[in-house]
Amino acid sequence: MQPAAEKPAAHRSLGRALLAEPKVVIAGGFVLLLVILALFAPYIAPKDPLEQDLMLGTLSPVGGSTYEPGYYLGTDDLGRDVLSRLIYGTRIALTVAFVAAGLAALIGTVLGLVAGWYGGWIDTVISRLVEIWMAFPPVLLSILLVAVFGSGVHSVIAAIVIIDWTRFCRVIRAETMAQARLDYVTAARTMGYPRLRILIREILPNVAPVLVALLSLEMGIAVIVEAILSFVGLSVSSDTPTWGGMIAQGRQIIYQGWWVLTFPLATLFATVLAFNLLGDGLRRALDPVLRR
């Protein structure tokens, strides 16, 4: 067992490794900003995102010829403030990202650990199930599942979890099998440790860096899937601000108000890029081999 005096030192070393990785600092800072916007949207948003005023339709952003004070990113064709809708849309995007990715990671990690560690018929059954599940096109399957479950955040989350647990299962299974052949696992077996204890206490911590990186990447994928479903009208109700819904609306009035399409599209791109960079940075910071 690790002495108590060594644990704070290990935590400090991990903290220094995270702060020394530029991708973690920059991308993590951007994600943290999004979290703050989502949590405090009612206090940060300058306007009510649902308030309509046709007299203020398609006002241009700051610097434009039709800019009105207080509407910093302009308005859509119904006179709704684009900036406020972007901020409130962050709530839906991050809710889906964190909950769906977390549940998919939980299911896929458990099955991947079991398949990779115990092998035999258990591995065969889980592996065949993963192969069958991954044969379906993910986007089309997600649209089908949401159409069956009905619209709403819960349906979107359920669809993403049902589809993307396989991603975690395959990666964690392969990593578990690789770890199971290493000397430290052989030593633990020789000492007579139960197999379940070896799996949880020895192997799981060593696959954690891969899991954390994959979880961050999955959050970016979940944001894209939610935006796609919102774009085609299969996510939350049309009154609720979502990035995908704003993109769909902006596409229809691109010549009257380019900003209605551009700003949510840029936000979506930046968010997905941030999650991807964060995942890569966490993998490098948490993996002792890559840190050297």
PDB file of C-alpha atoms in Angstrom:
ATOM      1  CA  MET A   1       0.000   0.000   0.000  1.00  0.00           C
ATOM      2  CA  GLN A   2       1.306   3.439  -0.903  1.00  0.00           C
ATOM      3  CA  PRO A   3       2.439   5.474   2.120  1.00  0.00           C
ATOM      4  CA  ALA A   4       0.287   8.487   2.948  1.00  0.00           C
ATOM      5  CA  ALA A   5       3.256  10.844   2.537  1.00  0.00           C
ATOM      6  CA  GLU A   6       3.748   9.724  -1.075  1.00  0.00           C
ATOM      7  CA  LYS A   7       0.154  10.342  -2.165  1.00  0.00           C
ATOM      8  CA  PRO A   8       0.265  14.163  -2.074  1.00  0.00           C
ATOM      9  CA  ALA A   9       3.548  14.029  -3.991  1.00  0.00           C
ATOM     10  CA  ALA A  10       1.932  11.826  -6.632  1.00  0.00           C
ATOM     11  CA  HIS A  11      -1.002  14.211  -6.890  1.00  0.00           C
ATOM     12  CA  ARG A  12       1.339  17.177  -7.285  1.00  0.00           C
ATOM     13  CA  SER A  13       3.261  15.337  -9.989  1.00  0.00           C
ATOM     14  CA  LEU A  14       0.023  14.600 -11.864  1.00  0.00           C
ATOM     15  CA  GLY A  15      -1.072  18.219 -11.506  1.00  0.00           C
ATOM     16  CA  ARG A  16       2.232  19.462 -12.900  1.00  0.00           C
ATOM     17  CA  ALA A  17       1.962  17.030 -15.813  1.00  0.00           C
ATOM     18  CA  LEU A  18      -1.524  18.306 -16.652  1.00  0.00           C
ATOM     19  CA  LEU A  19      -0.520  21.959 -16.415  1.00  0.00           C
ATOM     20  CA  ALA A  20       2.586  21.316 -18.520  1.00  0.00           C
ATOM     21  CA  GLU A  21       0.473  20.043 -21.410  1.00  0.00           C
ATOM     22  CA  PRO A  22      -0.693  23.036 -23.529  1.00  0.00           C
ATOM     23  CA  LYS A  23      -3.618  21.133 -25.028  1.00  0.00           C
ATOM     24  CA  VAL A  24      -5.012  20.367 -21.584  1.00  0.00           C
ATOM     25  CA  VAL A  25      -4.684  23.978 -20.441  1.00  0.00           C
ATOM     26  CA  ILE A  26      -6.145  25.607 -23.561  1.00  0.00           C
ATOM     27  CA  ALA A  27      -8.836  23.070 -24.429  1.00  0.00           C
ATOM     28  CA  GLY A  28      -9.673  22.450 -20.781  1.00  0.00           C
ATOM     29  CA  GLY A  29     -10.035  26.187 -20.224  1.00  0.00           C
ATOM     30  CA  PHE A  30     -12.432  26.464 -23.153  1.00  0.00           C
ATOM     31  CA  VAL A  31     -14.532  23.538 -21.896  1.00  0.00           C
ATOM     32  CA  LEU A  32     -14.567  25.085 -18.423  1.00  0.00           C
ATOM     33  CA  LEU A  33     -15.824  28.334 -19.976  1.00  0.00           C
ATOM     34  CA  LEU A  34     -18.637  26.422 -21.665  1.00  0.00           C
ATOM     35  CA  VAL A  35     -19.555  24.784 -18.352  1.00  0.00           C
ATOM     36  CA  ILE A  36     -19.723  28.205 -16.673  1.00  0.00           C
ATOM     37  CA  LEU A  37     -21.920  29.545 -19.484  1.00  0.00           C
ATOM     38  CA  ALA A  38     -24.241  26.553 -19.185  1.00  0.00           C
ATOM     39  CA  LEU A  39     -24.549  26.763 -15.398  1.00  0.00           C
ATOM     40  CA  PHE A  40     -25.069  30.512 -15.226  1.00  0.00           C
ATOM     41  CA  ALA A  41     -26.886  31.077 -18.529  1.00  0.00           C
ATOM     42  CA  PRO A  42     -29.799  33.009 -16.921  1.00  0.00           C
ATOM     43  CA  TYR A  43     -27.332  35.489 -15.423  1.00  0.00           C
ATOM     44  CA  ILE A  44     -24.937  35.745 -18.384  1.00  0.00           C
ATOM     45  CA  ALA A  45     -27.301  35.852 -21.374  1.00  0.00           C
ATOM     46  CA  PRO A  46     -28.147  39.485 -22.186  1.00  0.00           C
ATOM     47  CA  LYS A  47     -31.670  38.692 -23.454  1.00  0.00           C
ATOM     48  CA  ASP A  48     -34.431  36.136 -23.127  1.00  0.00           C
ATOM     49  CA  PRO A  49     -33.566  33.523 -25.789  1.00  0.00           C
ATOM     50  CA  LEU A  50     -37.250  32.922 -26.564  1.00  0.00           C
ATOM     51  CA  GLU A  51     -38.342  36.543 -26.776  1.00  0.00           C
ATOM     52  CA  GLN A  52     -39.478  37.439 -30.297  1.00  0.00           C
ATOM     53  CA  ASP A  53     -39.802  40.845 -31.912  1.00  0.00           C
ATOM     54  CA  LEU A  54     -40.359  40.856 -35.658  1.00  0.00           C
ATOM     55  CA  MET A  55     -39.455  44.540 -35.763  1.00  0.00           C
ATOM     56  CA  LEU A  56     -35.914  43.513 -34.728  1.00  0.00           C
ATOM     57  CA  GLY A  57     -35.555  40.660 -37.216  1.00  0.00           C
ATOM     58  CA  THR A  58     -32.095  39.940 -38.709  1.00  0.00           C
ATOM     59  CA  LEU A  59     -30.265  42.737 -36.936  1.00  0.00           C
ATOM     60  CA  SER A  60     -26.563  42.570 -37.760  1.00  0.00           C
ATOM     61  CA  PRO A  61     -23.831  41.910 -35.143  1.00  0.00           C
ATOM     62  CA  VAL A  62     -21.568  44.583 -33.683  1.00  0.00           C
ATOM     63  CA  GLY A  63     -20.115  46.674 -36.502  1.00  0.00           C
ATOM     64  CA  GLY A  64     -22.924  45.916 -38.940  1.00  0.00           C
ATOM     65  CA  SER A  65     -25.116  48.502 -40.608  1.00  0.00           C
ATOM     66  CA  THR A  66     -28.262  47.452 -38.720  1.00  0.00           C
ATOM     67  CA  TYR A  67     -26.669  46.791 -35.319  1.00  0.00           C
ATOM     68  CA  GLU A  68     -28.783  47.622 -32.278  1.00  0.00           C
ATOM     69  CA  PRO A  69     -27.140  48.115 -28.835  1.00  0.00           C
ATOM     70  CA  GLY A  70     -27.475  45.003 -26.671  1.00  0.00           C
ATOM     71  CA  TYR A  71     -27.724  42.552 -29.582  1.00  0.00           C
ATOM     72  CA  TYR A  72     -23.994  41.830 -29.842  1.00  0.00           C
ATOM     73  CA  LEU A  73     -24.236  38.900 -32.290  1.00  0.00           C
ATOM     74  CA  GLY A  74     -27.353  40.128 -34.035  1.00  0.00           C
ATOM     75  CA  THR A  75     -30.814  38.551 -34.182  1.00  0.00           C
ATOM     76  CA  ASP A  76     -32.516  35.853 -36.238  1.00  0.00           C
ATOM     77  CA  ASP A  77     -35.502  36.353 -38.531  1.00  0.00           C
ATOM     78  CA  LEU A  78     -37.855  36.260 -35.531  1.00  0.00           C
ATOM     79  CA  GLY A  79     -35.934  38.943 -33.666  1.00  0.00           C
ATOM     80  CA  ARG A  80     -34.426  36.561 -31.091  1.00  0.00           C
ATOM     81  CA  ASP A  81     -30.980  37.378 -29.712  1.00  0.00           C
ATOM     82  CA  VAL A  82     -28.360  35.068 -31.268  1.00  0.00           C
ATOM     83  CA  LEU A  83     -25.870  35.397 -28.399  1.00  0.00           C
ATOM     84  CA  SER A  84     -28.459  34.459 -25.771  1.00  0.00           C
ATOM     85  CA  ARG A  85     -29.593  31.463 -27.805  1.00  0.00           C
ATOM     86  CA  LEU A  86     -25.982  30.352 -28.216  1.00  0.00           C
ATOM     87  CA  ILE A  87     -25.422  30.518 -24.453  1.00  0.00           C
ATOM     88  CA  TYR A  88     -28.594  28.585 -23.656  1.00  0.00           C
ATOM     89  CA  GLY A  89     -27.770  26.067 -26.387  1.00  0.00           C
ATOM     90  CA  THR A  90     -24.614  25.254 -24.447  1.00  0.00           C
ATOM     91  CA  ARG A  91     -26.802  23.672 -21.771  1.00  0.00           C
ATOM     92  CA  ILE A  92     -28.256  21.069 -24.127  1.00  0.00           C
ATOM     93  CA  ALA A  93     -24.925  20.355 -25.802  1.00  0.00           C
ATOM     94  CA  LEU A  94     -23.007  19.784 -22.555  1.00  0.00           C
ATOM     95  CA  THR A  95     -25.813  17.846 -20.899  1.00  0.00           C
ATOM     96  CA  VAL A  96     -25.841  15.392 -23.777  1.00  0.00           C
ATOM     97  CA  ALA A  97     -22.029  15.324 -23.937  1.00  0.00           C
ATOM     98  CA  PHE A  98     -21.399  14.573 -20.265  1.00  0.00           C
ATOM     99  CA  VAL A  99     -24.327  12.247 -19.545  1.00  0.00           C
ATOM    100  CA  ALA A 100     -24.306  10.261 -22.787  1.00  0.00           C
ATOM    101  CA  ALA A 101     -20.519   9.889 -22.904  1.00  0.00           C
ATOM    102  CA  GLY A 102     -20.405   8.942 -19.216  1.00  0.00           C
ATOM    103  CA  LEU A 103     -23.042   6.229 -19.533  1.00  0.00           C
ATOM    104  CA  ALA A 104     -21.537   4.862 -22.751  1.00  0.00           C
ATOM    105  CA  ALA A 105     -18.124   4.772 -21.062  1.00  0.00           C
ATOM    106  CA  LEU A 106     -19.518   2.954 -18.027  1.00  0.00           C
ATOM    107  CA  ILE A 107     -21.244   0.232 -20.028  1.00  0.00           C
ATOM    108  CA  GLY A 108     -18.460  -0.191 -22.581  1.00  0.00           C
ATOM    109  CA  THR A 109     -15.684  -0.196 -19.976  1.00  0.00           C
ATOM    110  CA  VAL A 110     -17.318  -2.860 -17.813  1.00  0.00           C
ATOM    111  CA  LEU A 111     -17.952  -5.144 -20.789  1.00  0.00           C
ATOM    112  CA  GLY A 112     -14.502  -4.470 -22.248  1.00  0.00           C
ATOM    113  CA  LEU A 113     -12.744  -5.265 -18.975  1.00  0.00           C
ATOM    114  CA  VAL A 114     -14.726  -8.471 -18.534  1.00  0.00           C
ATOM    115  CA  ALA A 115     -14.151  -9.603 -22.128  1.00  0.00           C
ATOM    116  CA  GLY A 116     -10.443  -8.803 -22.137  1.00  0.00           C
ATOM    117  CA  TRP A 117      -9.701 -10.285 -18.729  1.00  0.00           C
ATOM    118  CA  TYR A 118     -11.800 -13.453 -18.573  1.00  0.00           C
ATOM    119  CA  GLY A 119     -11.685 -14.340 -22.282  1.00  0.00           C
ATOM    120  CA  GLY A 120     -13.219 -17.612 -23.433  1.00  0.00           C
ATOM    121  CA  TRP A 121     -16.901 -17.742 -24.292  1.00  0.00           C
ATOM    122  CA  ILE A 122     -17.524 -14.455 -22.469  1.00  0.00           C
ATOM    123  CA  ASP A 123     -15.120 -12.656 -24.784  1.00  0.00           C
ATOM    124  CA  THR A 124     -16.624 -14.405 -27.814  1.00  0.00           C
ATOM    125  CA  VAL A 125     -20.185 -13.365 -26.965  1.00  0.00           C
ATOM    126  CA  ILE A 126     -19.292  -9.741 -26.203  1.00  0.00           C
ATOM    127  CA  SER A 127     -17.039  -9.435 -29.261  1.00  0.00           C
ATOM    128  CA  ARG A 128     -19.703 -10.817 -31.621  1.00  0.00           C
ATOM    129  CA  LEU A 129     -22.269  -8.449 -30.101  1.00  0.00           C
ATOM    130  CA  VAL A 130     -19.946  -5.498 -30.686  1.00  0.00           C
ATOM    131  CA  GLU A 131     -19.312  -6.530 -34.293  1.00  0.00           C
ATOM    132  CA  ILE A 132     -23.023  -6.864 -35.017  1.00  0.00           C
ATOM    133  CA  TRP A 133     -23.796  -3.535 -33.365  1.00  0.00           C
ATOM    134  CA  MET A 134     -21.046  -1.691 -35.248  1.00  0.00           C
ATOM    135  CA  ALA A 135     -22.321  -2.981 -38.594  1.00  0.00           C
ATOM    136  CA  PHE A 136     -25.148  -0.407 -38.476  1.00  0.00           C
ATOM    137  CA  PRO A 137     -24.398   3.163 -39.668  1.00  0.00           C
ATOM    138  CA  PRO A 138     -24.235   5.143 -36.400  1.00  0.00           C
ATOM    139  CA  VAL A 139     -25.916   8.355 -37.571  1.00  0.00           C
ATOM    140  CA  LEU A 140     -28.777   6.559 -39.307  1.00  0.00           C
ATOM    141  CA  LEU A 141     -29.225   4.272 -36.307  1.00  0.00           C
ATOM    142  CA  SER A 142     -29.314   7.253 -33.931  1.00  0.00           C
ATOM    143  CA  ILE A 143     -31.974   8.947 -36.075  1.00  0.00           C
ATOM    144  CA  LEU A 144     -33.989   5.722 -36.111  1.00  0.00           C
ATOM    145  CA  LEU A 145     -33.729   5.275 -32.343  1.00  0.00           C
ATOM    146  CA  VAL A 146     -34.767   8.862 -31.599  1.00  0.00           C
ATOM    147  CA  ALA A 147     -37.672   8.521 -34.032  1.00  0.00           C
ATOM    148  CA  VAL A 148     -38.777   5.400 -32.128  1.00  0.00           C
ATOM    149  CA  PHE A 149     -38.215   6.799 -28.623  1.00  0.00           C
ATOM    150  CA  GLY A 150     -39.650  10.230 -29.433  1.00  0.00           C
ATOM    151  CA  SER A 151     -37.976  13.624 -29.330  1.00  0.00           C
ATOM    152  CA  GLY A 152     -36.307  14.973 -26.207  1.00  0.00           C
ATOM    153  CA  VAL A 153     -32.946  15.112 -24.468  1.00  0.00           C
ATOM    154  CA  HIS A 154     -33.478  11.729 -22.812  1.00  0.00           C
ATOM    155  CA  SER A 155     -34.081  10.086 -26.188  1.00  0.00           C
ATOM    156  CA  VAL A 156     -30.943  11.659 -27.656  1.00  0.00           C
ATOM    157  CA  ILE A 157     -28.858  10.490 -24.699  1.00  0.00           C
ATOM    158  CA  ALA A 158     -30.314   6.980 -24.904  1.00  0.00           C
ATOM    159  CA  ALA A 159     -29.580   6.764 -28.626  1.00  0.00           C
ATOM    160  CA  ILE A 160     -25.952   7.844 -28.169  1.00  0.00           C
ATOM    161  CA  VAL A 161     -25.407   5.399 -25.295  1.00  0.00           C
ATOM    162  CA  ILE A 162     -26.948   2.494 -27.203  1.00  0.00           C
ATOM    163  CA  ILE A 163     -24.704   3.183 -30.203  1.00  0.00           C
ATOM    164  CA  ASP A 164     -21.382   4.311 -28.745  1.00  0.00           C
ATOM    165  CA  TRP A 165     -20.796   1.867 -25.876  1.00  0.00           C
ATOM    166  CA  THR A 166     -19.149  -0.357 -28.495  1.00  0.00           C
ATOM    167  CA  ARG A 167     -16.401   2.212 -29.025  1.00  0.00           C
ATOM    168  CA  PHE A 168     -15.326   1.944 -25.393  1.00  0.00           C
ATOM    169  CA  CYS A 169     -15.775  -1.808 -25.279  1.00  0.00           C
ATOM    170  CA  ARG A 170     -13.406  -2.506 -28.186  1.00  0.00           C
ATOM    171  CA  VAL A 171     -10.650  -0.190 -26.990  1.00  0.00           C
ATOM    172  CA  ILE A 172     -10.794  -1.224 -23.321  1.00  0.00           C
ATOM    173  CA  ARG A 173     -10.930  -4.909 -24.262  1.00  0.00           C
ATOM    174  CA  ALA A 174      -7.766  -4.605 -26.371  1.00  0.00           C
ATOM    175  CA  GLU A 175      -5.984  -2.577 -23.680  1.00  0.00           C
ATOM    176  CA  THR A 176      -7.009  -5.062 -20.965  1.00  0.00           C
ATOM    177  CA  MET A 177      -5.666  -7.988 -22.982  1.00  0.00           C
ATOM    178  CA  ALA A 178      -2.371  -6.144 -23.460  1.00  0.00           C
ATOM    179  CA  GLN A 179      -2.087  -5.342 -19.740  1.00  0.00           C
ATOM    180  CA  ALA A 180      -2.950  -8.926 -18.772  1.00  0.00           C
ATOM    181  CA  ARG A 181       0.256 -10.148 -20.448  1.00  0.00           C
ATOM    182  CA  LEU A 182       2.554  -7.836 -18.499  1.00  0.00           C
ATOM    183  CA  ASP A 183       4.785  -8.875 -15.625  1.00  0.00           C
ATOM    184  CA  TYR A 184       2.951  -7.033 -12.871  1.00  0.00           C
ATOM    185  CA  VAL A 185      -0.206  -9.051 -13.568  1.00  0.00           C
ATOM    186  CA  THR A 186       1.794 -12.287 -13.571  1.00  0.00           C
ATOM    187  CA  ALA A 187       3.301 -11.306 -10.222  1.00  0.00           C
ATOM    188  CA  ALA A 188      -0.139 -10.565  -8.773  1.00  0.00           C
ATOM    189  CA  ARG A 189      -1.395 -13.959  -9.919  1.00  0.00           C
ATOM    190  CA  THR A 190       1.641 -15.656  -8.414  1.00  0.00           C
ATOM    191  CA  MET A 191       0.916 -13.981  -5.079  1.00  0.00           C
ATOM    192  CA  GLY A 192      -2.543 -15.515  -5.120  1.00  0.00           C
ATOM    193  CA  TYR A 193      -4.655 -12.354  -5.569  1.00  0.00           C
ATOM    194  CA  PRO A 194      -8.250 -13.027  -6.708  1.00  0.00           C
ATOM    195  CA  ARG A 195      -8.854 -12.356 -10.388  1.00  0.00           C
ATOM    196  CA  LEU A 196     -11.480  -9.708  -9.720  1.00  0.00           C
ATOM    197  CA  ARG A 197      -9.106  -7.837  -7.398  1.00  0.00           C
ATOM    198  CA  ILE A 198      -6.346  -7.908 -10.011  1.00  0.00           C
ATOM    199  CA  LEU A 199      -8.778  -6.561 -12.587  1.00  0.00           C
ATOM    200  CA  ILE A 200     -10.021  -3.690 -10.413  1.00  0.00           C
ATOM    201  CA  ARG A 201      -6.928  -2.807  -8.382  1.00  0.00           C
ATOM    202  CA  GLU A 202      -4.172  -3.431 -10.932  1.00  0.00           C
ATOM    203  CA  ILE A 203      -5.445  -3.411 -14.524  1.00  0.00           C
ATOM    204  CA  LEU A 204      -8.165  -0.746 -14.327  1.00  0.00           C
ATOM    205  CA  PRO A 205      -5.817   2.036 -13.118  1.00  0.00           C
ATOM    206  CA  ASN A 206      -3.450   1.251 -15.991  1.00  0.00           C
ATOM    207  CA  VAL A 207      -6.151   1.500 -18.649  1.00  0.00           C
ATOM    208  CA  ALA A 208      -7.510   4.712 -17.096  1.00  0.00           C
ATOM    209  CA  PRO A 209      -5.386   7.070 -19.280  1.00  0.00           C
ATOM    210  CA  VAL A 210      -6.824   5.511 -22.433  1.00  0.00           C
ATOM    211  CA  LEU A 211     -10.318   5.607 -20.941  1.00  0.00           C
ATOM    212  CA  VAL A 212     -10.089   9.289 -19.993  1.00  0.00           C
ATOM    213  CA  ALA A 213      -8.837  10.268 -23.445  1.00  0.00           C
ATOM    214  CA  LEU A 214     -11.543   8.222 -25.151  1.00  0.00           C
ATOM    215  CA  LEU A 215     -14.200   9.728 -22.876  1.00  0.00           C
ATOM    216  CA  SER A 216     -13.198  13.238 -23.902  1.00  0.00           C
ATOM    217  CA  LEU A 217     -13.296  12.302 -27.586  1.00  0.00           C
ATOM    218  CA  GLU A 218     -16.729  10.738 -27.097  1.00  0.00           C
ATOM    219  CA  MET A 219     -18.035  13.981 -25.616  1.00  0.00           C
ATOM    220  CA  GLY A 220     -17.149  15.741 -28.852  1.00  0.00           C
ATOM    221  CA  ILE A 221     -18.920  13.033 -30.844  1.00  0.00           C
ATOM    222  CA  ALA A 222     -22.002  13.349 -28.626  1.00  0.00           C
ATOM    223  CA  VAL A 223     -22.116  17.102 -29.278  1.00  0.00           C
ATOM    224  CA  ILE A 224     -22.045  16.446 -33.043  1.00  0.00           C
ATOM    225  CA  VAL A 225     -24.774  13.792 -32.843  1.00  0.00           C
ATOM    226  CA  GLU A 226     -27.028  16.078 -30.807  1.00  0.00           C
ATOM    227  CA  ALA A 227     -26.465  18.890 -33.315  1.00  0.00           C
ATOM    228  CA  ILE A 228     -27.344  16.578 -36.208  1.00  0.00           C
ATOM    229  CA  LEU A 229     -30.537  15.432 -34.506  1.00  0.00           C
ATOM    230  CA  SER A 230     -31.448  19.026 -33.678  1.00  0.00           C
ATOM    231  CA  PHE A 231     -30.748  20.002 -37.281  1.00  0.00           C
ATOM    232  CA  VAL A 232     -33.299  17.485 -38.572  1.00  0.00           C
ATOM    233  CA  GLY A 233     -35.779  18.316 -35.802  1.00  0.00           C
ATOM    234  CA  LEU A 234     -35.449  15.090 -33.795  1.00  0.00           C
ATOM    235  CA  SER A 235     -33.896  16.471 -30.610  1.00  0.00           C
ATOM    236  CA  VAL A 236     -35.662  18.774 -28.161  1.00  0.00           C
ATOM    237  CA  SER A 237     -38.675  20.925 -29.074  1.00  0.00           C
ATOM    238  CA  SER A 238     -38.138  23.636 -31.658  1.00  0.00           C
ATOM    239  CA  ASP A 239     -38.647  26.355 -29.020  1.00  0.00           C
ATOM    240  CA  THR A 240     -35.598  25.224 -27.029  1.00  0.00           C
ATOM    241  CA  PRO A 241     -32.350  26.850 -28.215  1.00  0.00           C
ATOM    242  CA  THR A 242     -29.904  24.300 -29.646  1.00  0.00           C
ATOM    243  CA  TRP A 243     -26.877  24.764 -31.861  1.00  0.00           C
ATOM    244  CA  GLY A 244     -28.179  22.327 -34.454  1.00  0.00           C
ATOM    245  CA  GLY A 245     -31.555  24.038 -34.549  1.00  0.00           C
ATOM    246  CA  MET A 246     -29.886  27.435 -34.982  1.00  0.00           C
ATOM    247  CA  ILE A 247     -27.790  26.065 -37.849  1.00  0.00           C
ATOM    248  CA  ALA A 248     -30.912  24.684 -39.542  1.00  0.00           C
ATOM    249  CA  GLN A 249     -32.660  28.033 -39.168  1.00  0.00           C
ATOM    250  CA  GLY A 250     -29.606  30.004 -40.313  1.00  0.00           C
ATOM    251  CA  ARG A 251     -29.285  27.883 -43.446  1.00  0.00           C
ATOM    252  CA  GLN A 252     -32.710  29.074 -44.558  1.00  0.00           C
ATOM    253  CA  ILE A 253     -31.886  32.780 -44.179  1.00  0.00           C
ATOM    254  CA  ILE A 254     -28.189  32.693 -45.042  1.00  0.00           C
ATOM    255  CA  TYR A 255     -28.500  35.603 -47.498  1.00  0.00           C
ATOM    256  CA  GLN A 256     -30.482  37.801 -45.095  1.00  0.00           C
ATOM    257  CA  GLY A 257     -28.502  36.996 -41.943  1.00  0.00           C
ATOM    258  CA  TRP A 258     -25.266  35.048 -42.379  1.00  0.00           C
ATOM    259  CA  TRP A 259     -24.522  35.401 -38.653  1.00  0.00           C
ATOM    260  CA  VAL A 260     -27.456  33.184 -37.649  1.00  0.00           C
ATOM    261  CA  LEU A 261     -25.649  30.251 -39.310  1.00  0.00           C
ATOM    262  CA  THR A 262     -22.029  31.267 -38.799  1.00  0.00           C
ATOM    263  CA  PHE A 263     -21.897  31.770 -35.039  1.00  0.00           C
ATOM    264  CA  PRO A 264     -23.497  28.469 -33.930  1.00  0.00           C
ATOM    265  CA  LEU A 265     -21.489  26.598 -36.574  1.00  0.00           C
ATOM    266  CA  ALA A 266     -18.253  28.158 -35.310  1.00  0.00           C
ATOM    267  CA  THR A 267     -19.204  27.396 -31.702  1.00  0.00           C
ATOM    268  CA  LEU A 268     -19.949  23.778 -32.569  1.00  0.00           C
ATOM    269  CA  PHE A 269     -16.642  23.431 -34.413  1.00  0.00           C
ATOM    270  CA  ALA A 270     -14.674  25.019 -31.551  1.00  0.00           C
ATOM    271  CA  THR A 271     -16.362  22.804 -28.950  1.00  0.00           C
ATOM    272  CA  VAL A 272     -15.686  19.560 -30.806  1.00  0.00           C
ATOM    273  CA  LEU A 273     -12.100  20.642 -31.470  1.00  0.00           C
ATOM    274  CA  ALA A 274     -11.644  21.478 -27.775  1.00  0.00           C
ATOM    275  CA  PHE A 275     -12.864  18.041 -26.670  1.00  0.00           C
ATOM    276  CA  ASN A 276     -10.572  16.346 -29.194  1.00  0.00           C
ATOM    277  CA  LEU A 277      -7.538  18.377 -28.115  1.00  0.00           C
ATOM    278  CA  LEU A 278      -8.383  17.790 -24.470  1.00  0.00           C
ATOM    279  CA  GLY A 279      -8.560  14.047 -25.032  1.00  0.00           C
ATOM    280  CA  ASP A 280      -5.187  13.991 -26.782  1.00  0.00           C
ATOM    281  CA  GLY A 281      -3.635  16.196 -24.107  1.00  0.00           C
ATOM    282  CA  LEU A 282      -4.987  14.076 -21.263  1.00  0.00           C
ATOM    283  CA  ARG A 283      -3.663  10.929 -22.913  1.00  0.00           C
ATOM    284  CA  ARG A 284      -0.197  12.410 -23.162  1.00  0.00           C
ATOM    285  CA  ALA A 285      -0.267  13.865 -19.644  1.00  0.00           C
ATOM    286  CA  LEU A 286      -1.599  10.724 -17.948  1.00  0.00           C
ATOM    287  CA  ASP A 287       0.472   8.154 -19.817  1.00  0.00           C
ATOM    288  CA  PRO A 288       3.880   7.826 -18.107  1.00  0.00           C
ATOM    289  CA  VAL A 289       5.457   6.461 -21.292  1.00  0.00           C
ATOM    290  CA  LEU A 290       4.420   9.478 -23.386  1.00  0.00           C
ATOM    291  CA  ARG A 291       5.431  11.902 -20.611  1.00  0.00           C
ATOM    292  CA  ARG A 292       9.058  10.808 -20.822  1.00  0.00           C
TER     293      ARG A 292
END
